[in-house]
Structure formats: structure tokens, C-alpha cells
Short mmCIF file of C-alpha atoms in Angstrom, two decimals:
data_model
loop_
_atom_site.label_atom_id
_atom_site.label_comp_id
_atom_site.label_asym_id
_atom_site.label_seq_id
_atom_site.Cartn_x
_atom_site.Cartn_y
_atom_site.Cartn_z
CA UNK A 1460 -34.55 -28.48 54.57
CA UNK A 1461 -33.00 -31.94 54.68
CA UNK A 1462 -30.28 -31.23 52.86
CA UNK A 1463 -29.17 -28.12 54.92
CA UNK A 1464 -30.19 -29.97 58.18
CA UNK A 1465 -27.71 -33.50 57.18
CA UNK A 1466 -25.13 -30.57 55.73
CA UNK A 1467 -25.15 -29.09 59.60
CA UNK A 1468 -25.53 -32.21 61.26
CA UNK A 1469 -22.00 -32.77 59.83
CA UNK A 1470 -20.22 -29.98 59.91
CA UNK A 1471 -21.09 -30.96 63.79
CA UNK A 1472 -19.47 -34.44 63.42
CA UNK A 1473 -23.27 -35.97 63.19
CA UNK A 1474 -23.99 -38.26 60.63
CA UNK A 1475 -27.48 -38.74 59.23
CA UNK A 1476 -27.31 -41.97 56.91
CA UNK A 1477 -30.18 -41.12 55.75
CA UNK A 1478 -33.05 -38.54 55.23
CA UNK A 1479 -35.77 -40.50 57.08
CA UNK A 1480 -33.32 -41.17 59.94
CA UNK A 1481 -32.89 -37.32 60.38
CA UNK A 1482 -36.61 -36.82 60.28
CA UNK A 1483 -36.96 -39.80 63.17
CA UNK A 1484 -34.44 -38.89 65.21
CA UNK A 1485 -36.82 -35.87 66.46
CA UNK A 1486 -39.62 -38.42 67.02
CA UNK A 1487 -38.29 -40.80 69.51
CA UNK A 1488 -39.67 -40.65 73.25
CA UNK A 1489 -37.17 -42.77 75.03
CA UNK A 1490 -33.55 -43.37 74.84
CA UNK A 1491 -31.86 -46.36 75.73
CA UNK A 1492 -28.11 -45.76 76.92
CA UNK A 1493 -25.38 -49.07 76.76
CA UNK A 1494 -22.99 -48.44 79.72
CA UNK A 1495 -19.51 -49.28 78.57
CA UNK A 1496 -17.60 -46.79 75.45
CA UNK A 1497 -21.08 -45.08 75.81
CA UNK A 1498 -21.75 -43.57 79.45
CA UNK A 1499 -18.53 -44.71 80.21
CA UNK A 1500 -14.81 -44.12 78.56
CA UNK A 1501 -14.67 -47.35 77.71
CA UNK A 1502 -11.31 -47.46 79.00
CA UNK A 1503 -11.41 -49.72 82.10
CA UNK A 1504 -8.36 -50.49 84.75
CA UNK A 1505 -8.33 -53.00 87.75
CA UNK A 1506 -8.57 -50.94 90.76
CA UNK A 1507 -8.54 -53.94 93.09
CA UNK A 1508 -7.04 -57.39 93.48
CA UNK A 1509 -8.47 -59.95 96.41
CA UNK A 1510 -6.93 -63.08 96.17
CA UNK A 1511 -7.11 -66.39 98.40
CA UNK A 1512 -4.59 -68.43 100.44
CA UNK A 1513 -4.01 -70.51 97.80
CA UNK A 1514 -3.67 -68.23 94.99
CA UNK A 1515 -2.08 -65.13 95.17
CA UNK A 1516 -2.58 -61.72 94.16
CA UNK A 1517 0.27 -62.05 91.38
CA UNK A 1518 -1.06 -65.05 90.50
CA UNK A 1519 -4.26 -64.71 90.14
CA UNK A 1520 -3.61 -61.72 87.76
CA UNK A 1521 -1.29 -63.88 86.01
CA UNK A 1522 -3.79 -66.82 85.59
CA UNK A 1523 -7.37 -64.26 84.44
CA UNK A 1524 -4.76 -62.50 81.91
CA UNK A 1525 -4.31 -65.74 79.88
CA UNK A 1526 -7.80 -66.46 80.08
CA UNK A 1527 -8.45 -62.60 78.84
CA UNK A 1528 -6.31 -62.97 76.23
CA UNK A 1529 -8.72 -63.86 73.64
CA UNK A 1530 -11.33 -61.62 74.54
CA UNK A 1531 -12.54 -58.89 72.83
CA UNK A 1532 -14.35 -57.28 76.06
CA UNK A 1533 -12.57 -53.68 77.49
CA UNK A 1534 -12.70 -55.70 80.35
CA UNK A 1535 -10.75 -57.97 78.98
CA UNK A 1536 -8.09 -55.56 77.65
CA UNK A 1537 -8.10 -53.79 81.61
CA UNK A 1538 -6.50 -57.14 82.70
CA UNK A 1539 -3.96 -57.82 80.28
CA UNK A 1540 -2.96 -53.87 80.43
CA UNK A 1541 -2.42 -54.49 84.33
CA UNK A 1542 -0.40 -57.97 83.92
CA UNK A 1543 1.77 -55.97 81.36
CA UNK A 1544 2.44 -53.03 83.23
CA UNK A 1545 3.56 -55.13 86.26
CA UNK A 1546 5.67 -57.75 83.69
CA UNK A 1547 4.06 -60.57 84.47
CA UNK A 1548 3.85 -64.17 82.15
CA UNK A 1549 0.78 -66.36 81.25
CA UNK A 1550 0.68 -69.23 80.03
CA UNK A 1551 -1.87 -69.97 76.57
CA UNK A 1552 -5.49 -71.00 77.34
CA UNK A 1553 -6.61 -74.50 75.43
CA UNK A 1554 -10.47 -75.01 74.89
CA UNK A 1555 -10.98 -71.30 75.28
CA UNK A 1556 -14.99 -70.65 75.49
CA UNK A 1557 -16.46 -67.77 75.86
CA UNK A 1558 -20.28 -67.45 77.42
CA UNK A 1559 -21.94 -64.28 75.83
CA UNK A 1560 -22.52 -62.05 79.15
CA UNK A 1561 -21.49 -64.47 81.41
CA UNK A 1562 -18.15 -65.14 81.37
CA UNK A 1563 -14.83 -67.39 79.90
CA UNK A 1564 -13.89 -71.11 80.35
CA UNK A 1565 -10.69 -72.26 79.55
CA UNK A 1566 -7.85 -75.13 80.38
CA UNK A 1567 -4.07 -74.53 81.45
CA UNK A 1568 -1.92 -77.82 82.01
CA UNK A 1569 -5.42 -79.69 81.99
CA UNK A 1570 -6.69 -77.72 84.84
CA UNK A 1571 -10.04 -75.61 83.84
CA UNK A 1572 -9.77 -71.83 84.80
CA UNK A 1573 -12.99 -69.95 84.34
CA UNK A 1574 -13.82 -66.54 84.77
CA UNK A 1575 -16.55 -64.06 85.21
CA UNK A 1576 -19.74 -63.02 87.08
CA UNK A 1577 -20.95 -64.63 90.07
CA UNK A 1578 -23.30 -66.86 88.82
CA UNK A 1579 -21.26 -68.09 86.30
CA UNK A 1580 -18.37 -68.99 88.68
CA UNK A 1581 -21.18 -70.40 90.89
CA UNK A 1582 -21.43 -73.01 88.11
CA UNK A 1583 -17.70 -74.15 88.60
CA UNK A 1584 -16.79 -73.78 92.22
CA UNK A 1585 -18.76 -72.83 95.61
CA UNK A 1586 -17.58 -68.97 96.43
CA UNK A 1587 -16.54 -68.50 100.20
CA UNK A 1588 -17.96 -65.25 101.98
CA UNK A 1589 -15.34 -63.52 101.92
CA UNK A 1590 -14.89 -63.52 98.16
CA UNK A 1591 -18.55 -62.35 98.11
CA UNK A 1592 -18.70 -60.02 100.09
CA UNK A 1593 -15.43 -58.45 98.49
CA UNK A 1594 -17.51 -58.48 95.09
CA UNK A 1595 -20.43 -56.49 97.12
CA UNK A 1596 -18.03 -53.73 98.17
CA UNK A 1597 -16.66 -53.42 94.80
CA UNK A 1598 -20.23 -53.13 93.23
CA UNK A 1599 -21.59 -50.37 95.67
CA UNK A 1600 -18.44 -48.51 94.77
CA UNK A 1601 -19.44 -49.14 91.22
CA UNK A 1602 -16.43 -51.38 90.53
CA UNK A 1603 -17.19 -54.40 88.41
CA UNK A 1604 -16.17 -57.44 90.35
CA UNK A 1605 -14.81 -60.60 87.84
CA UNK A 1606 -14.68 -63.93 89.71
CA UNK A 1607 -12.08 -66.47 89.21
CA UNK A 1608 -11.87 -69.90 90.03
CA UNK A 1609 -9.60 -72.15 88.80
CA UNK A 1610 -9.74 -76.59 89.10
CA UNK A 1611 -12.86 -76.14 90.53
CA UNK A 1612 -12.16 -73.92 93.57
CA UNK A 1613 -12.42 -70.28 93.96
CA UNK A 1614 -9.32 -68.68 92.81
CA UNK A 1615 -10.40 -64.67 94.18
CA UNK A 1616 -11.85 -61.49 92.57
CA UNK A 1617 -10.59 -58.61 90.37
CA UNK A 1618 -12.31 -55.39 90.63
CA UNK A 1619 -12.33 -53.40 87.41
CA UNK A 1620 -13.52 -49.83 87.25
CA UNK A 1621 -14.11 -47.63 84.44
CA UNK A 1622 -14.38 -43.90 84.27
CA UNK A 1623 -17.59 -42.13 83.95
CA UNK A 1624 -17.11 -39.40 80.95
CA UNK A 1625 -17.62 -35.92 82.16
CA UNK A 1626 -19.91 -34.82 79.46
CA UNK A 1627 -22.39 -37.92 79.92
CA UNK A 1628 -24.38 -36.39 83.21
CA UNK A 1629 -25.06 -33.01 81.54
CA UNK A 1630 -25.96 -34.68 78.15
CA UNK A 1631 -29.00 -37.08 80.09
CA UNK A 1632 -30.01 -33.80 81.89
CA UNK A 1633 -30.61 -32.01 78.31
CA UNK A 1634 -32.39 -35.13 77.01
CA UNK A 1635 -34.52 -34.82 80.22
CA UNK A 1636 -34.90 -31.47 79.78
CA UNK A 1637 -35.98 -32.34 76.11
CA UNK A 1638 -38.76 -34.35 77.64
CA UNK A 1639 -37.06 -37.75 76.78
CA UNK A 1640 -37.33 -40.92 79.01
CA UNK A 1641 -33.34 -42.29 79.49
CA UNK A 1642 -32.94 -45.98 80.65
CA UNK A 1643 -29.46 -47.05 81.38
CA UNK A 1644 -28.72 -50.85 79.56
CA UNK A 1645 -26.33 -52.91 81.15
CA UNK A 1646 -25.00 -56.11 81.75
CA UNK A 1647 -23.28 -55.12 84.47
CA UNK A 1648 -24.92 -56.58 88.53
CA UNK A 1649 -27.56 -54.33 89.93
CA UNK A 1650 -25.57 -52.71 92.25
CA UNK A 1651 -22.78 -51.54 90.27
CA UNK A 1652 -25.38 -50.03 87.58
CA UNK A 1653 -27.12 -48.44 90.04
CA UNK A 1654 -24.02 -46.30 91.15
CA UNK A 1655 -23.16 -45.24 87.72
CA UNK A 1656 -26.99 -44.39 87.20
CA UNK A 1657 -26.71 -42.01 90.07
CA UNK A 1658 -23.39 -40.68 89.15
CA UNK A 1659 -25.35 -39.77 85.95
CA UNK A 1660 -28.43 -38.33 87.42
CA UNK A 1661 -30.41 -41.71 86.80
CA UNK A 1662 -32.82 -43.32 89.38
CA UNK A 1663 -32.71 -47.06 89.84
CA UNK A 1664 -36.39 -47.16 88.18
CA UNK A 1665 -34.39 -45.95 85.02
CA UNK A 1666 -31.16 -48.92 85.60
CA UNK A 1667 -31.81 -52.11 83.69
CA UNK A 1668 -28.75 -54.24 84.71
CA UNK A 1669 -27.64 -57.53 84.04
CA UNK A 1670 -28.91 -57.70 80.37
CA UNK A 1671 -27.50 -60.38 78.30
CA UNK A 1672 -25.82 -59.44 75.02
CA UNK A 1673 -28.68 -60.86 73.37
CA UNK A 1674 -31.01 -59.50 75.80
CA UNK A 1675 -30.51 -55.44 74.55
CA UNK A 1676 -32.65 -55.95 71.47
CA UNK A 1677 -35.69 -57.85 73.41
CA UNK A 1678 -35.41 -54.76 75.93
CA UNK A 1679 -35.43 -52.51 73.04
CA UNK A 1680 -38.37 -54.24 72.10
CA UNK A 1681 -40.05 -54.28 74.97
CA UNK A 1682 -39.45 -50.13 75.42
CA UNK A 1683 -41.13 -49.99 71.90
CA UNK A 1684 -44.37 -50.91 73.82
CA UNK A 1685 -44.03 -46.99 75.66
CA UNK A 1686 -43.14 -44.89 72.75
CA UNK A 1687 -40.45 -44.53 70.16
CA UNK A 1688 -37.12 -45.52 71.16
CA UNK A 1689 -33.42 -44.53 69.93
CA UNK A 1690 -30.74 -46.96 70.96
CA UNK A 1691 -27.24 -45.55 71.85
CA UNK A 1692 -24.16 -48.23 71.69
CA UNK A 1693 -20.60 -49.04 70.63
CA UNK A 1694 -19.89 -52.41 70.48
CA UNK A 1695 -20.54 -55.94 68.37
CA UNK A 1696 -23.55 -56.73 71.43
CA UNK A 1697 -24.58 -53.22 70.79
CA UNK A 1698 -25.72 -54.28 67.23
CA UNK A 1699 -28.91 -55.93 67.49
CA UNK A 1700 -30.82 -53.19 69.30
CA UNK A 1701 -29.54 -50.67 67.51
CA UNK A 1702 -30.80 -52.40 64.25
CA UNK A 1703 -34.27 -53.27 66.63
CA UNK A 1704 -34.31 -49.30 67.73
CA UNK A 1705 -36.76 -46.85 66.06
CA UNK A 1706 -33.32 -44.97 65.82
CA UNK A 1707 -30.24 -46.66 65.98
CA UNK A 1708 -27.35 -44.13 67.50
CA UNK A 1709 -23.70 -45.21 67.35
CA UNK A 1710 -20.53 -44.02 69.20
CA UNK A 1711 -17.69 -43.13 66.57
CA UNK A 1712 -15.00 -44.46 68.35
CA UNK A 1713 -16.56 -47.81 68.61
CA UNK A 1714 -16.90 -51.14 66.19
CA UNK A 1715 -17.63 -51.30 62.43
CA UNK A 1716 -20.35 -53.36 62.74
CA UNK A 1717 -22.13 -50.75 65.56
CA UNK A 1718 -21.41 -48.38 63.11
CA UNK A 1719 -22.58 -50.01 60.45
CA UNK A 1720 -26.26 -51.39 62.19
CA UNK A 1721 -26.80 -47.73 63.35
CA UNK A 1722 -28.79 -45.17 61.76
CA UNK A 1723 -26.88 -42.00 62.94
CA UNK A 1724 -22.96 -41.75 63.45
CA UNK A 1725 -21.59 -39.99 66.39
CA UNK A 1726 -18.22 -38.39 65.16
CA UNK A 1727 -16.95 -37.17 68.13
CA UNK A 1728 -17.54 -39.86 70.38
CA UNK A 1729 -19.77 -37.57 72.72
CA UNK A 1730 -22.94 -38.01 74.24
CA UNK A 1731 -24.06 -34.17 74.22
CA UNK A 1732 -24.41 -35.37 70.51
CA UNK A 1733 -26.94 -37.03 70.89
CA UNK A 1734 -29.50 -34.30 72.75
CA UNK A 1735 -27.84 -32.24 70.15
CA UNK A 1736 -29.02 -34.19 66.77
CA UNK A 1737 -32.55 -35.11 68.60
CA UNK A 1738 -32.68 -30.62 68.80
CA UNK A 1739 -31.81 -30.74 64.92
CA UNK A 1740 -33.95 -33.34 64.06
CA UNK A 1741 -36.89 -31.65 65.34
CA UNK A 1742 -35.68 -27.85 64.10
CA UNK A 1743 -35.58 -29.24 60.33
CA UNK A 1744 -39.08 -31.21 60.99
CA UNK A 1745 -40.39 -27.65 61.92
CA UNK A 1746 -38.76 -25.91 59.33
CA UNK A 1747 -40.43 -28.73 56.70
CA UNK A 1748 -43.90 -27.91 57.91
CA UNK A 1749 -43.20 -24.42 57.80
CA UNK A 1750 -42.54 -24.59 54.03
CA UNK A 1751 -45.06 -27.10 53.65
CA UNK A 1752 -47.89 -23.76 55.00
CA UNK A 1753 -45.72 -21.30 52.91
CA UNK A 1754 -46.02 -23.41 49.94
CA UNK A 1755 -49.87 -24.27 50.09
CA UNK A 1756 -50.95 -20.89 51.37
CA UNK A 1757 -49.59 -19.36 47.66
CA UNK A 1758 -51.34 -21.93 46.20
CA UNK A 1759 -54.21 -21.76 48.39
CA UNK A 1760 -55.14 -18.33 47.55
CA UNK A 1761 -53.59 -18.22 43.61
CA UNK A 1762 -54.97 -20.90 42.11
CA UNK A 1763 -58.57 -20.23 42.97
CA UNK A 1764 -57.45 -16.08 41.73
CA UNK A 1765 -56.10 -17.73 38.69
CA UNK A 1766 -58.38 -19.83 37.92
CA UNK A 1767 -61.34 -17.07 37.86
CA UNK A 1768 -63.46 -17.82 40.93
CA UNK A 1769 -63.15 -14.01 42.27
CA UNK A 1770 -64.12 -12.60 38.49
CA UNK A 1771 -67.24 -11.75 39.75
CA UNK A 1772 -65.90 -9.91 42.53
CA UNK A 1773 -63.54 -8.15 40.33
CA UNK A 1774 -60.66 -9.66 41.49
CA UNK A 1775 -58.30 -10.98 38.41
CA UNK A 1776 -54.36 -12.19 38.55
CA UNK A 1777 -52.32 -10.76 35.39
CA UNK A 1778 -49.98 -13.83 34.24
CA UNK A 1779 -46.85 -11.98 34.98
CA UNK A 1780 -47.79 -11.49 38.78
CA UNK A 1781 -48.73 -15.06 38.71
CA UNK A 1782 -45.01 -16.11 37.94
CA UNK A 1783 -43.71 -13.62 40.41
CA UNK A 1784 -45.85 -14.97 43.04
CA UNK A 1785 -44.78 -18.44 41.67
CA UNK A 1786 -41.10 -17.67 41.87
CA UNK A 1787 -41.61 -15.73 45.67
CA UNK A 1788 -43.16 -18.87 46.57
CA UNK A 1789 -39.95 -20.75 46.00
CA UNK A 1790 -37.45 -17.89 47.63
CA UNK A 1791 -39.70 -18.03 50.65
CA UNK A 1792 -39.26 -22.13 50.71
CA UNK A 1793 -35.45 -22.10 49.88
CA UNK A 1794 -35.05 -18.96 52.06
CA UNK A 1795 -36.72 -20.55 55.33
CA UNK A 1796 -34.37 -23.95 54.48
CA UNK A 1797 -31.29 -21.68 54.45
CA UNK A 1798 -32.52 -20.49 57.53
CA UNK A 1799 -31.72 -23.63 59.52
CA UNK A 1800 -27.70 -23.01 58.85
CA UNK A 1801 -28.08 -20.57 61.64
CA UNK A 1802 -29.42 -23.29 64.00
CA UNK A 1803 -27.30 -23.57 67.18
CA UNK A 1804 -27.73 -27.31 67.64
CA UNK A 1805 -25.99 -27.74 71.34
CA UNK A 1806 -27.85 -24.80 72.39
CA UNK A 1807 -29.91 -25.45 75.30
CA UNK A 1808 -32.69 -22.59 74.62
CA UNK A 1809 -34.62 -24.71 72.36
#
């Protein structure tokens, strides 16, 4: 059964690593969802650009994509893509640091440039209302607002959006409708979370924003309290909880090291997988039992015949019935296994 079930499960573009992660897959209670590459395309682009009277639009762009450079965030890569597109220059970032979740530090021409979330630019500079309430607008819209600031004064905000994938609101209905808890993991504000929650049919009781790269695996861990949790993720901060995770899921499109923490591989980069391996996880767990009863019934009621506890009732097994039952013991076993290549695993009738 758990060779035909992993054999499906890939045909399907799900990977299985292993047999006990096919058999746990069907066990988990709540899923935890990352937001970017997961929920999301993963592909972000700056919508908006509010800059101050000091610092220009153009220049501000000009100034976050040379702190960007050396990022490795998609938020990161939105930036640059925009100061590209519109040909503009930077000029190379000395004592780049980046703050896991927070945000980037950096020094052009010996003045420091930093970039980031609100509290982290709170750290370098005092942010005017207007910048504020620029970043609130952004957020309700779900638009991810980066603060700049740049010599110690605020330098304006850059609104980066990125595109909810069509398939991810049906996919967290069928894991509802599979009786599965989904919490949305983000480190993303409140606000902007809880618009891409809604978008995908999740209440804010269900949004966990502003979680800390490092913070994913102790909210995996904390989840693990409830039930049995499967972590879905993409990226290098993704890691952790999906190692943490009673079931580690990973996007295929995403990094090695996701990949190579998770537990089950998601070849086709789409979250209707993932209701989809949880419905063929739990058909080959109830195709197991079901040859586990086949299997004992035979020997249930031939061993005792065999054996010579019904001679006094007259009932006797001849040896060569005994190896035909033997033999339809293991068709019925192999037969039912077989069985499972007929499972429809994105149906939503089981």
C-alpha cells in the first residue's frame, strides 16, 4: 500500500521522502501556511512610491535598490526589478547588515541608509505622520510598506505588493473542508496579513503576523500544544519549522535547503497539493488497515481449523485448501493495494 500510494503521490508531482512521512501526512490536525512563494506568487512589484521633500521619488528608489542589492528577500528583488526597468544607478552599500525580519543597514559616502519595517526605522530616525500614515494605507490594501531613512532622517516609503495565487483560496477551503485548522505565518504587520487572510478565506483569529524568521519554528512549537501540525514554506527562514513540524511540506519552486528540511516535496508549486497528499495520506492509511483485517481474519479463522480445534465438531482443513486460502490471502492484500492506483487524489468527494 505504501509503495502504490508514494508511486501515485508522484505521478501527481508529490513527493513522499519517506514511508512514515506518507503515513503522517494523514495525521496532522493543523496546518501552518508561510505567506510569501507559498500563499503568495512570490513574485512581488512596488506598486507605490511616497517620498519626502528632501528625497525624491527617483531617488529614493535609487538609494533602497543599493541597499537591496545584497538581499536575498523577493522583496528585495521587487526593488531592484523596478530601479532596472526605469534605468536608474546605485551606488555600492559598505558595512551592509542585514537584521533577520527586521530590516538592512548599510553606508553610502559615509552616510548610513537603513531600510525596513517601522520599528526598525524607528531605531534610526523619528518617522513624520505623513510617512505613517502612508504605510497604514498601504497595509489595509495589503501592500507591504518598507521604510527608508537615510543619515538619520526619514527618507519615505515603498509599497510592495505581491499577488495572491488563484489556486491558494480554494486549496484552504478543501483543507477546511478536510476538517484541518489553517493558520497563516507571517512576518509581514498585522494589517497587511490580515487582508491577505481574508482574500484567502482566513479570519484574523487564524493570522499570526509579524513572526520573526526565527520565530516560525517556536510558533510551530507552540501549535504542537493543539494537535499535529504540518508546516508549509519555501524559503531559507522557512527551514526551521519545517524541520520542527510533525510534517514538514515544501514548495518546489523554492530553496534547496526548504527542500531539503521538508518531509514532502511539492512538484508543482501548488497549494491544492497539499489538501491533495493529506486525501492520499489518509486513503493508503485506510487501505493498510484494511489489509491488516483481511490478513488476520484468514488467519483468524485458519489457524485455529488447521490446527485441529474444530475436530470435534467435524470440521477439518485438507493441506491443499490451506495453501489456497494462504495464497487468496495474499491476492486479496496485493489486490486491495492495487486498488489505491484508482484513487482520485484532488477529488473533493472524499
Amino acid at each position: 500500500a505504501i509503495m502504490v500510494g508514494n508511486g501515485l503521490g508522484a505521478k501527481n508531482g508529490i513527493l513522499f521522502k519517506t514511508a512514515a512521512s506518507l503515513e503522517s501526512a494523514g495525521r496532522v490536525e493543523i496546518v501552518a501556511l508561510d505567506k510569501t512563494g507559498t500563499i503568495t506568487t512570490g513574485e512581488p512589484s512596488v506598486v507605490k512610491i511616497v517620498g519626502t521633500r528632501n528625497v525624491p521619488a527617483k531617488f529614493l528608489l535609487s538609494m533602497a535598490a543599493g541597499l537591496e542589492l545584497r538581499s536575498e528577500h523577493p522583496l528585495a528583488r521587487a526593488i531592484l526589478k523596478e530601479a532596472e526597468k526605469d534605468k536608474l544607478s546605485y551606488a555600492t552599500v559598505a558595512d551592509f547588515e542585514a537584521v533577520p525580519g527586521k530590516g538592512l543597514q548599510g553606508k553610502v559616502a559615509g552616510k548610513v541608509i537603513a531600510g525596513g519595517n517601522a520599528d526598525f526605522i524607528a531605531t534610526h530616525c523619528t518617522l513624520p505622520d505623513d510617512l505613517i500614515q502612508a504605510g497604514a494605507e498601504m497595509s489595509r490594501d495589503g501592500i507591504t510598506p518598507l521604510y527608508f531613512s537615510l543619515a538619520g532622517k526619514p527618507a519615505g516609503v515603498i509599497g510592495v505588493s505581491d499577488v495572491v495565487k488563484q489556486t491558494s483560496a480554494e486549496a484552504i477551503s478543501q483543507m477546511k473542508a478536510l476538517g484541518l485548522q489553517v493558520v497563516l505565518l507571517t512576518g509581514d504587520n498585522a494589517a497587511t496579513a490580515k487582508h491577505i487572510g481574508a482574500m484567502v478565506g482566513l479570519d484574523e483569529d487564524h493570522v499570526i503576523a509579524g513572526v520573526l524568521p526565527a520565530g516560525k519554528e517556536a510558533e510551530v512549537r507552540r501549535l504542537q500544544a493543539a494537535g499535529r501540525v504540518a508546516m508549509v514554506g519555501d524559503g531559507i527562514n522557512d527551514a526551521p519549522a519545517l524541520t520542527r513540524a510533525d510534517t514538514g511540506i515544501a514548495i518546489g519552486a523554492g530553496t534547496d535547503v526548504a527542500i531539503d528540511a521538508a518531509d514532502v516535496v511539492l512538484m508543482n508549486s501548488r497549494l491544492s497539493d497539499v489538501p491533495a497528499a493529506i486525501r492520499l495520506s489518509r486513503a493508503t492509511l485506510r487501505n493498510i488497515h484494511e489489509n491488516l483485517f483481511w490478513a488476520f481474519i484468514y488467519n483468524i479463522i485458519g489457524i485455529p481449523l488447521a490446527a485441529g480445534v474444530f475436530i470435534p465438531s467435524g470440521l477439518t482443513l485438507n493441506p491443499m485448501f490451506g495453501a489456497a486460502a494462504m495464497s487468496l490471502s495474499s491476492f486479496c492484500v496485493v489486490s486491495n493495494a492495487l486498488r489505491l492506483n484508482l484513487f482520485d487524489l484532488h477529488s473533493t468527494k472524499h
